[in-house]
PDB file of C-alpha atoms in Angstrom:
ATOM      1  CA  GLU A   1      37.539  56.019 -47.720  1.00  0.00           C
ATOM      2  CA  ILE A   2      35.784  53.484 -45.497  1.00  0.00           C
ATOM      3  CA  VAL A   3      32.910  51.759 -47.268  1.00  0.00           C
ATOM      4  CA  MET A   4      29.884  51.020 -45.096  1.00  0.00           C
ATOM      5  CA  THR A   5      27.645  48.176 -46.279  1.00  0.00           C
ATOM      6  CA  GLN A   6      24.162  47.714 -44.844  1.00  0.00           C
ATOM      7  CA  SER A   7      22.030  44.612 -45.126  1.00  0.00           C
ATOM      8  CA  PRO A   8      19.431  43.817 -46.085  1.00  0.00           C
ATOM      9  CA  ALA A   9      18.437  46.622 -48.430  1.00  0.00           C
ATOM     10  CA  THR A  10      14.791  46.083 -47.492  1.00  0.00           C
ATOM     11  CA  LEU A  11      13.432  44.308 -44.437  1.00  0.00           C
ATOM     12  CA  SER A  12       9.769  43.354 -44.100  1.00  0.00           C
ATOM     13  CA  VAL A  13       8.626  42.837 -40.522  1.00  0.00           C
ATOM     14  CA  SER A  14       5.244  42.743 -38.796  1.00  0.00           C
ATOM     15  CA  PRO A  15       4.387  45.219 -36.037  1.00  0.00           C
ATOM     16  CA  GLY A  16       5.321  43.840 -32.631  1.00  0.00           C
ATOM     17  CA  GLU A  17       8.105  41.684 -34.014  1.00  0.00           C
ATOM     18  CA  ARG A  18      11.854  42.183 -33.716  1.00  0.00           C
ATOM     19  CA  ALA A  19      13.930  43.746 -36.477  1.00  0.00           C
ATOM     20  CA  THR A  20      17.670  43.264 -36.856  1.00  0.00           C
ATOM     21  CA  LEU A  21      19.629  45.520 -39.221  1.00  0.00           C
ATOM     22  CA  SER A  22      23.293  44.984 -40.050  1.00  0.00           C
ATOM     23  CA  CYS A  23      26.124  47.319 -40.975  1.00  0.00           C
ATOM     24  CA  ARG A  24      29.621  46.275 -41.985  1.00  0.00           C
ATOM     25  CA  ALA A  25      32.633  48.564 -42.195  1.00  0.00           C
ATOM     26  CA  GLY A  26      35.319  48.023 -44.823  1.00  0.00           C
ATOM     27  CA  GLN A  27      37.971  48.340 -42.117  1.00  0.00           C
ATOM     28  CA  GLY A  28      37.974  48.518 -38.347  1.00  0.00           C
ATOM     29  CA  ILE A  29      36.301  51.599 -36.887  1.00  0.00           C
ATOM     30  CA  SER A  30      36.354  50.711 -33.184  1.00  0.00           C
ATOM     31  CA  SER A  31      32.987  51.847 -31.795  1.00  0.00           C
ATOM     32  CA  ASN A  32      32.802  55.029 -33.845  1.00  0.00           C
ATOM     33  CA  LEU A  33      29.462  54.204 -35.414  1.00  0.00           C
ATOM     34  CA  ALA A  34      26.090  55.931 -35.369  1.00  0.00           C
ATOM     35  CA  TRP A  35      22.621  54.917 -36.520  1.00  0.00           C
ATOM     36  CA  TYR A  36      19.989  57.278 -37.922  1.00  0.00           C
ATOM     37  CA  GLN A  37      16.318  56.954 -38.756  1.00  0.00           C
ATOM     38  CA  GLN A  38      14.814  58.865 -41.661  1.00  0.00           C
ATOM     39  CA  LYS A  39      11.157  59.124 -42.590  1.00  0.00           C
ATOM     40  CA  PRO A  40       9.936  60.457 -45.954  1.00  0.00           C
ATOM     41  CA  GLY A  41      10.316  64.206 -46.268  1.00  0.00           C
ATOM     42  CA  GLN A  42      12.123  64.493 -42.938  1.00  0.00           C
ATOM     43  CA  ALA A  43      15.693  65.014 -41.823  1.00  0.00           C
ATOM     44  CA  PRO A  44      17.577  62.072 -40.336  1.00  0.00           C
ATOM     45  CA  ARG A  45      17.272  61.548 -36.593  1.00  0.00           C
ATOM     46  CA  LEU A  46      20.118  60.258 -34.457  1.00  0.00           C
ATOM     47  CA  LEU A  47      19.258  56.999 -32.712  1.00  0.00           C
ATOM     48  CA  ILE A  48      22.532  55.484 -31.548  1.00  0.00           C
ATOM     49  CA  TYR A  49      26.142  56.700 -31.267  1.00  0.00           C
ATOM     50  CA  GLY A  50      29.276  55.040 -30.009  1.00  0.00           C
ATOM     51  CA  ALA A  51      27.791  51.848 -31.505  1.00  0.00           C
ATOM     52  CA  SER A  52      25.543  51.247 -28.480  1.00  0.00           C
ATOM     53  CA  THR A  53      24.586  54.508 -26.709  1.00  0.00           C
ATOM     54  CA  ARG A  54      21.040  55.654 -27.267  1.00  0.00           C
ATOM     55  CA  ALA A  55      20.614  59.328 -28.109  1.00  0.00           C
ATOM     56  CA  THR A  56      18.455  61.546 -25.938  1.00  0.00           C
ATOM     57  CA  GLY A  57      14.793  60.649 -26.099  1.00  0.00           C
ATOM     58  CA  ILE A  58      15.238  57.421 -28.058  1.00  0.00           C
ATOM     59  CA  PRO A  59      13.039  54.583 -26.755  1.00  0.00           C
ATOM     60  CA  ALA A  60      14.656  51.582 -25.095  1.00  0.00           C
ATOM     61  CA  ARG A  61      13.361  49.265 -27.822  1.00  0.00           C
ATOM     62  CA  PHE A  62      16.215  50.567 -29.992  1.00  0.00           C
ATOM     63  CA  SER A  63      19.588  49.008 -29.213  1.00  0.00           C
ATOM     64  CA  GLY A  64      22.933  48.926 -30.962  1.00  0.00           C
ATOM     65  CA  SER A  65      25.821  46.514 -30.696  1.00  0.00           C
ATOM     66  CA  GLY A  66      29.122  45.637 -32.286  1.00  0.00           C
ATOM     67  CA  SER A  67      32.633  46.969 -32.680  1.00  0.00           C
ATOM     68  CA  GLY A  68      35.413  46.780 -35.223  1.00  0.00           C
ATOM     69  CA  THR A  69      33.724  45.969 -38.511  1.00  0.00           C
ATOM     70  CA  GLU A  70      30.373  44.367 -37.629  1.00  0.00           C
ATOM     71  CA  PHE A  71      27.449  46.285 -36.149  1.00  0.00           C
ATOM     72  CA  THR A  72      23.785  45.638 -35.476  1.00  0.00           C
ATOM     73  CA  LEU A  73      20.749  47.792 -34.798  1.00  0.00           C
ATOM     74  CA  THR A  74      17.921  45.906 -33.103  1.00  0.00           C
ATOM     75  CA  ILE A  75      14.385  47.161 -32.666  1.00  0.00           C
ATOM     76  CA  SER A  76      12.832  44.831 -30.119  1.00  0.00           C
ATOM     77  CA  SER A  77       9.119  45.288 -30.780  1.00  0.00           C
ATOM     78  CA  LEU A  78       8.270  47.283 -33.867  1.00  0.00           C
ATOM     79  CA  GLN A  79       5.811  50.137 -33.550  1.00  0.00           C
ATOM     80  CA  SER A  80       4.047  51.703 -36.519  1.00  0.00           C
ATOM     81  CA  GLU A  81       6.252  54.798 -36.274  1.00  0.00           C
ATOM     82  CA  ASP A  82       9.429  52.726 -36.663  1.00  0.00           C
ATOM     83  CA  PHE A  83       8.875  51.939 -40.330  1.00  0.00           C
ATOM     84  CA  ALA A  84      11.441  54.118 -42.057  1.00  0.00           C
ATOM     85  CA  VAL A  85      14.890  54.044 -43.631  1.00  0.00           C
ATOM     86  CA  TYR A  86      17.872  53.449 -41.341  1.00  0.00           C
ATOM     87  CA  TYR A  87      21.442  54.534 -42.028  1.00  0.00           C
ATOM     88  CA  CYS A  88      24.679  53.697 -40.304  1.00  0.00           C
ATOM     89  CA  GLN A  89      27.591  56.154 -40.298  1.00  0.00           C
ATOM     90  CA  GLN A  90      31.238  55.745 -39.393  1.00  0.00           C
ATOM     91  CA  TYR A  91      33.154  58.608 -37.854  1.00  0.00           C
ATOM     92  CA  ASN A  92      36.450  56.909 -37.148  1.00  0.00           C
ATOM     93  CA  ASN A  93      38.160  58.428 -40.181  1.00  0.00           C
ATOM     94  CA  TRP A  94      37.741  61.244 -42.647  1.00  0.00           C
ATOM     95  CA  PRO A  95      35.758  61.280 -44.802  1.00  0.00           C
ATOM     96  CA  VAL A  96      32.739  60.427 -42.718  1.00  0.00           C
ATOM     97  CA  THR A  97      30.765  57.810 -44.644  1.00  0.00           C
ATOM     98  CA  PHE A  98      27.253  56.425 -44.504  1.00  0.00           C
ATOM     99  CA  GLY A  99      25.813  53.089 -45.451  1.00  0.00           C
ATOM    100  CA  GLN A 100      23.354  52.967 -48.330  1.00  0.00           C
ATOM    101  CA  GLY A 101      20.415  52.458 -45.973  1.00  0.00           C
ATOM    102  CA  THR A 102      17.979  49.720 -44.993  1.00  0.00           C
ATOM    103  CA  LYS A 103      14.301  50.303 -45.649  1.00  0.00           C
ATOM    104  CA  LEU A 104      12.187  48.803 -42.896  1.00  0.00           C
ATOM    105  CA  GLU A 105       8.713  48.125 -44.230  1.00  0.00           C
ATOM    106  CA  ILE A 106       5.520  46.694 -42.839  1.00  0.00           C
ATOM    107  CA  LYS A 107       4.966  43.046 -43.608  1.00  0.00           C
TER     108      LYS A 107
ATOM    109  CA  GLU B   1      15.465  73.628 -28.086  1.00  0.00           C
ATOM    110  CA  VAL B   2      18.162  73.183 -30.705  1.00  0.00           C
ATOM    111  CA  GLN B   3      17.125  74.619 -34.070  1.00  0.00           C
ATOM    112  CA  LEU B   4      18.972  74.620 -37.364  1.00  0.00           C
ATOM    113  CA  VAL B   5      17.312  76.390 -40.271  1.00  0.00           C
ATOM    114  CA  GLU B   6      18.820  76.229 -43.761  1.00  0.00           C
ATOM    115  CA  SER B   7      18.157  78.722 -46.519  1.00  0.00           C
ATOM    116  CA  GLY B   8      19.511  79.711 -49.902  1.00  0.00           C
ATOM    117  CA  GLY B   9      18.436  76.741 -51.962  1.00  0.00           C
ATOM    118  CA  GLY B  10      16.907  76.896 -55.403  1.00  0.00           C
ATOM    119  CA  LEU B  11      17.436  76.310 -59.094  1.00  0.00           C
ATOM    120  CA  VAL B  12      20.856  77.109 -60.547  1.00  0.00           C
ATOM    121  CA  GLN B  13      22.389  76.506 -63.965  1.00  0.00           C
ATOM    122  CA  PRO B  14      25.317  74.153 -64.453  1.00  0.00           C
ATOM    123  CA  GLY B  15      28.547  76.001 -63.762  1.00  0.00           C
ATOM    124  CA  GLY B  16      26.768  78.440 -61.500  1.00  0.00           C
ATOM    125  CA  SER B  17      27.247  79.315 -57.853  1.00  0.00           C
ATOM    126  CA  LEU B  18      25.082  79.379 -54.775  1.00  0.00           C
ATOM    127  CA  ARG B  19      25.558  80.170 -51.109  1.00  0.00           C
ATOM    128  CA  LEU B  20      23.676  78.252 -48.438  1.00  0.00           C
ATOM    129  CA  SER B  21      23.117  79.500 -44.916  1.00  0.00           C
ATOM    130  CA  CYS B  22      22.187  77.724 -41.717  1.00  0.00           C
ATOM    131  CA  ALA B  23      20.878  79.730 -38.768  1.00  0.00           C
ATOM    132  CA  ALA B  24      21.447  78.081 -35.406  1.00  0.00           C
ATOM    133  CA  SER B  25      19.617  78.715 -32.153  1.00  0.00           C
ATOM    134  CA  GLY B  26      18.955  77.054 -28.811  1.00  0.00           C
ATOM    135  CA  PHE B  27      22.585  76.197 -28.064  1.00  0.00           C
ATOM    136  CA  THR B  28      26.026  77.815 -27.840  1.00  0.00           C
ATOM    137  CA  PHE B  29      26.916  77.676 -31.519  1.00  0.00           C
ATOM    138  CA  SER B  30      30.590  78.520 -31.002  1.00  0.00           C
ATOM    139  CA  ASN B  31      31.110  75.335 -28.969  1.00  0.00           C
ATOM    140  CA  TYR B  32      30.232  72.911 -31.770  1.00  0.00           C
ATOM    141  CA  GLY B  33      31.693  71.640 -34.988  1.00  0.00           C
ATOM    142  CA  MET B  34      29.225  71.753 -37.857  1.00  0.00           C
ATOM    143  CA  SER B  35      28.808  69.874 -41.110  1.00  0.00           C
ATOM    144  CA  TRP B  36      26.866  69.938 -44.338  1.00  0.00           C
ATOM    145  CA  VAL B  37      25.373  66.623 -45.427  1.00  0.00           C
ATOM    146  CA  ARG B  38      23.485  66.154 -48.686  1.00  0.00           C
ATOM    147  CA  GLN B  39      20.992  63.697 -50.093  1.00  0.00           C
ATOM    148  CA  ALA B  40      20.344  63.378 -53.806  1.00  0.00           C
ATOM    149  CA  PRO B  41      16.714  62.631 -54.760  1.00  0.00           C
ATOM    150  CA  GLY B  42      15.861  59.056 -53.787  1.00  0.00           C
ATOM    151  CA  LYS B  43      19.419  58.366 -52.642  1.00  0.00           C
ATOM    152  CA  GLY B  44      21.339  58.005 -49.400  1.00  0.00           C
ATOM    153  CA  LEU B  45      23.247  60.459 -47.245  1.00  0.00           C
ATOM    154  CA  GLU B  46      26.597  61.948 -48.263  1.00  0.00           C
ATOM    155  CA  TRP B  47      28.746  64.048 -45.944  1.00  0.00           C
ATOM    156  CA  VAL B  48      30.016  67.155 -47.759  1.00  0.00           C
ATOM    157  CA  SER B  49      31.984  69.451 -45.488  1.00  0.00           C
ATOM    158  CA  TYR B  50      32.953  70.055 -41.836  1.00  0.00           C
ATOM    159  CA  ILE B  51      34.136  73.082 -39.910  1.00  0.00           C
ATOM    160  CA  GLY B  52      35.434  73.109 -36.363  1.00  0.00           C
ATOM    161  CA  SER B  53      33.969  75.225 -33.611  1.00  0.00           C
ATOM    162  CA  SER B  54      36.451  78.090 -34.022  1.00  0.00           C
ATOM    163  CA  GLY B  55      36.379  77.989 -37.802  1.00  0.00           C
ATOM    164  CA  THR B  56      40.042  77.152 -38.224  1.00  0.00           C
ATOM    165  CA  THR B  57      39.668  73.440 -39.030  1.00  0.00           C
ATOM    166  CA  MET B  58      37.885  72.341 -42.183  1.00  0.00           C
ATOM    167  CA  TYR B  59      37.459  69.115 -44.126  1.00  0.00           C
ATOM    168  CA  ASN B  60      35.763  68.526 -47.461  1.00  0.00           C
ATOM    169  CA  ALA B  61      34.610  65.436 -49.267  1.00  0.00           C
ATOM    170  CA  GLY B  62      36.613  64.624 -52.359  1.00  0.00           C
ATOM    171  CA  SER B  63      33.564  65.156 -54.567  1.00  0.00           C
ATOM    172  CA  VAL B  64      33.397  68.859 -53.672  1.00  0.00           C
ATOM    173  CA  ARG B  65      37.011  69.701 -52.893  1.00  0.00           C
ATOM    174  CA  GLY B  66      38.120  72.858 -54.682  1.00  0.00           C
ATOM    175  CA  ARG B  67      34.519  73.830 -55.483  1.00  0.00           C
ATOM    176  CA  PHE B  68      32.742  74.159 -52.117  1.00  0.00           C
ATOM    177  CA  THR B  69      33.887  76.270 -49.157  1.00  0.00           C
ATOM    178  CA  ILE B  70      32.448  75.965 -45.684  1.00  0.00           C
ATOM    179  CA  SER B  71      32.585  78.899 -43.266  1.00  0.00           C
ATOM    180  CA  ARG B  72      30.907  80.157 -40.137  1.00  0.00           C
ATOM    181  CA  ASP B  73      30.206  83.367 -38.253  1.00  0.00           C
ATOM    182  CA  ASN B  74      29.985  82.603 -34.552  1.00  0.00           C
ATOM    183  CA  ALA B  75      28.839  86.142 -33.776  1.00  0.00           C
ATOM    184  CA  LYS B  76      25.816  85.563 -36.015  1.00  0.00           C
ATOM    185  CA  ASN B  77      25.292  81.896 -35.042  1.00  0.00           C
ATOM    186  CA  SER B  78      25.454  81.016 -38.706  1.00  0.00           C
ATOM    187  CA  LEU B  79      26.995  78.372 -40.936  1.00  0.00           C
ATOM    188  CA  TYR B  80      27.563  78.806 -44.658  1.00  0.00           C
ATOM    189  CA  LEU B  81      28.390  76.764 -47.720  1.00  0.00           C
ATOM    190  CA  GLN B  82      29.679  78.536 -50.817  1.00  0.00           C
ATOM    191  CA  MET B  83      29.149  76.276 -53.804  1.00  0.00           C
ATOM    192  CA  ASN B  84      30.867  77.006 -57.126  1.00  0.00           C
ATOM    193  CA  SER B  85      31.100  75.203 -60.459  1.00  0.00           C
ATOM    194  CA  LEU B  86      27.895  73.333 -59.770  1.00  0.00           C
ATOM    195  CA  THR B  87      26.982  70.262 -61.789  1.00  0.00           C
ATOM    196  CA  ALA B  88      23.869  68.105 -62.029  1.00  0.00           C
ATOM    197  CA  GLU B  89      25.525  65.681 -59.584  1.00  0.00           C
ATOM    198  CA  ASP B  90      25.255  68.378 -56.900  1.00  0.00           C
ATOM    199  CA  THR B  91      21.456  68.306 -57.061  1.00  0.00           C
ATOM    200  CA  ALA B  92      20.325  67.317 -53.584  1.00  0.00           C
ATOM    201  CA  VAL B  93      18.743  68.373 -50.328  1.00  0.00           C
ATOM    202  CA  TYR B  94      21.476  69.957 -48.233  1.00  0.00           C
ATOM    203  CA  TYR B  95      21.286  69.587 -44.459  1.00  0.00           C
ATOM    204  CA  CYS B  96      23.335  71.361 -41.837  1.00  0.00           C
ATOM    205  CA  ALA B  97      24.120  69.131 -38.889  1.00  0.00           C
ATOM    206  CA  ARG B  98      25.741  69.567 -35.489  1.00  0.00           C
ATOM    207  CA  SER B  99      28.640  67.440 -34.269  1.00  0.00           C
ATOM    208  CA  PRO B 100      28.595  67.080 -30.482  1.00  0.00           C
ATOM    209  CA  THR B 101      31.988  65.437 -30.090  1.00  0.00           C
ATOM    210  CA  ARG B 102      35.021  67.422 -28.974  1.00  0.00           C
ATOM    211  CA  ILE B 103      37.268  65.516 -31.376  1.00  0.00           C
ATOM    212  CA  PRO B 104      36.113  65.409 -35.009  1.00  0.00           C
ATOM    213  CA  PRO B 105      34.683  63.900 -37.099  1.00  0.00           C
ATOM    214  CA  GLY B 106      31.952  62.742 -34.752  1.00  0.00           C
ATOM    215  CA  HIS B 107      28.332  61.875 -35.327  1.00  0.00           C
ATOM    216  CA  PHE B 108      25.465  64.309 -35.927  1.00  0.00           C
ATOM    217  CA  ASP B 109      22.994  64.878 -33.105  1.00  0.00           C
ATOM    218  CA  SER B 110      20.869  67.663 -34.594  1.00  0.00           C
ATOM    219  CA  TRP B 111      19.846  68.318 -38.190  1.00  0.00           C
ATOM    220  CA  GLY B 112      18.091  71.116 -40.017  1.00  0.00           C
ATOM    221  CA  GLN B 113      15.083  70.490 -42.230  1.00  0.00           C
ATOM    222  CA  GLY B 114      17.177  70.807 -45.377  1.00  0.00           C
ATOM    223  CA  THR B 115      17.213  73.042 -48.432  1.00  0.00           C
ATOM    224  CA  LEU B 116      16.909  71.744 -51.994  1.00  0.00           C
ATOM    225  CA  ILE B 117      19.468  72.624 -54.626  1.00  0.00           C
ATOM    226  CA  THR B 118      18.587  71.783 -58.221  1.00  0.00           C
ATOM    227  CA  VAL B 119      21.270  72.185 -60.854  1.00  0.00           C
ATOM    228  CA  SER B 120      19.689  72.241 -64.276  1.00  0.00           C
ATOM    229  CA  SER B 121      19.565  74.311 -67.447  1.00  0.00           C
TER     230      SER B 121
END
């Protein structure tokens, strides 16, 4: 099983600033990585797949990068609606595995 | 509009069984692989089970292997999860999710709202 490690666990950022979230895979997963956003009481929402492709309807302020074992989700200018928990997921191998999440909170 | 609506959740005793359903609409259900993903209270996401578009390919997480069975009825646009020998560790919100990739596993581009399973005596 591929372990996905996200850092930091909690990130405090002011609205309008940039946020950078990291995800590390325990072994190489090529670009088979997705990012999700989850707000309290809601289902996860797909943001990024293929490490860097934005899903339909996702604003351009969200961008993903990386390949192999190191990945980054960047939110260029935080809006109030962006404060949530973010998960990365690898789909290179079975079983599919998720990171433990990064909580993005208002500073 | 893609819609996935789960049902069948509730309170069940340890050792009991439950069957979840997921009704799909707004897309050609038979063209997509589907998964169940769960989230224990206050915890992260855990993939549980996958079934291919035709229903002939299935994968389960080790934590549920031998206890949970995924199935689908393409004529009814429905996904199911039969859960047996439930334990407290199975308490979670269960989501059905669509996999848009032709080759599994893939990511999940649409999710239902979830149904809560509580295993307790």
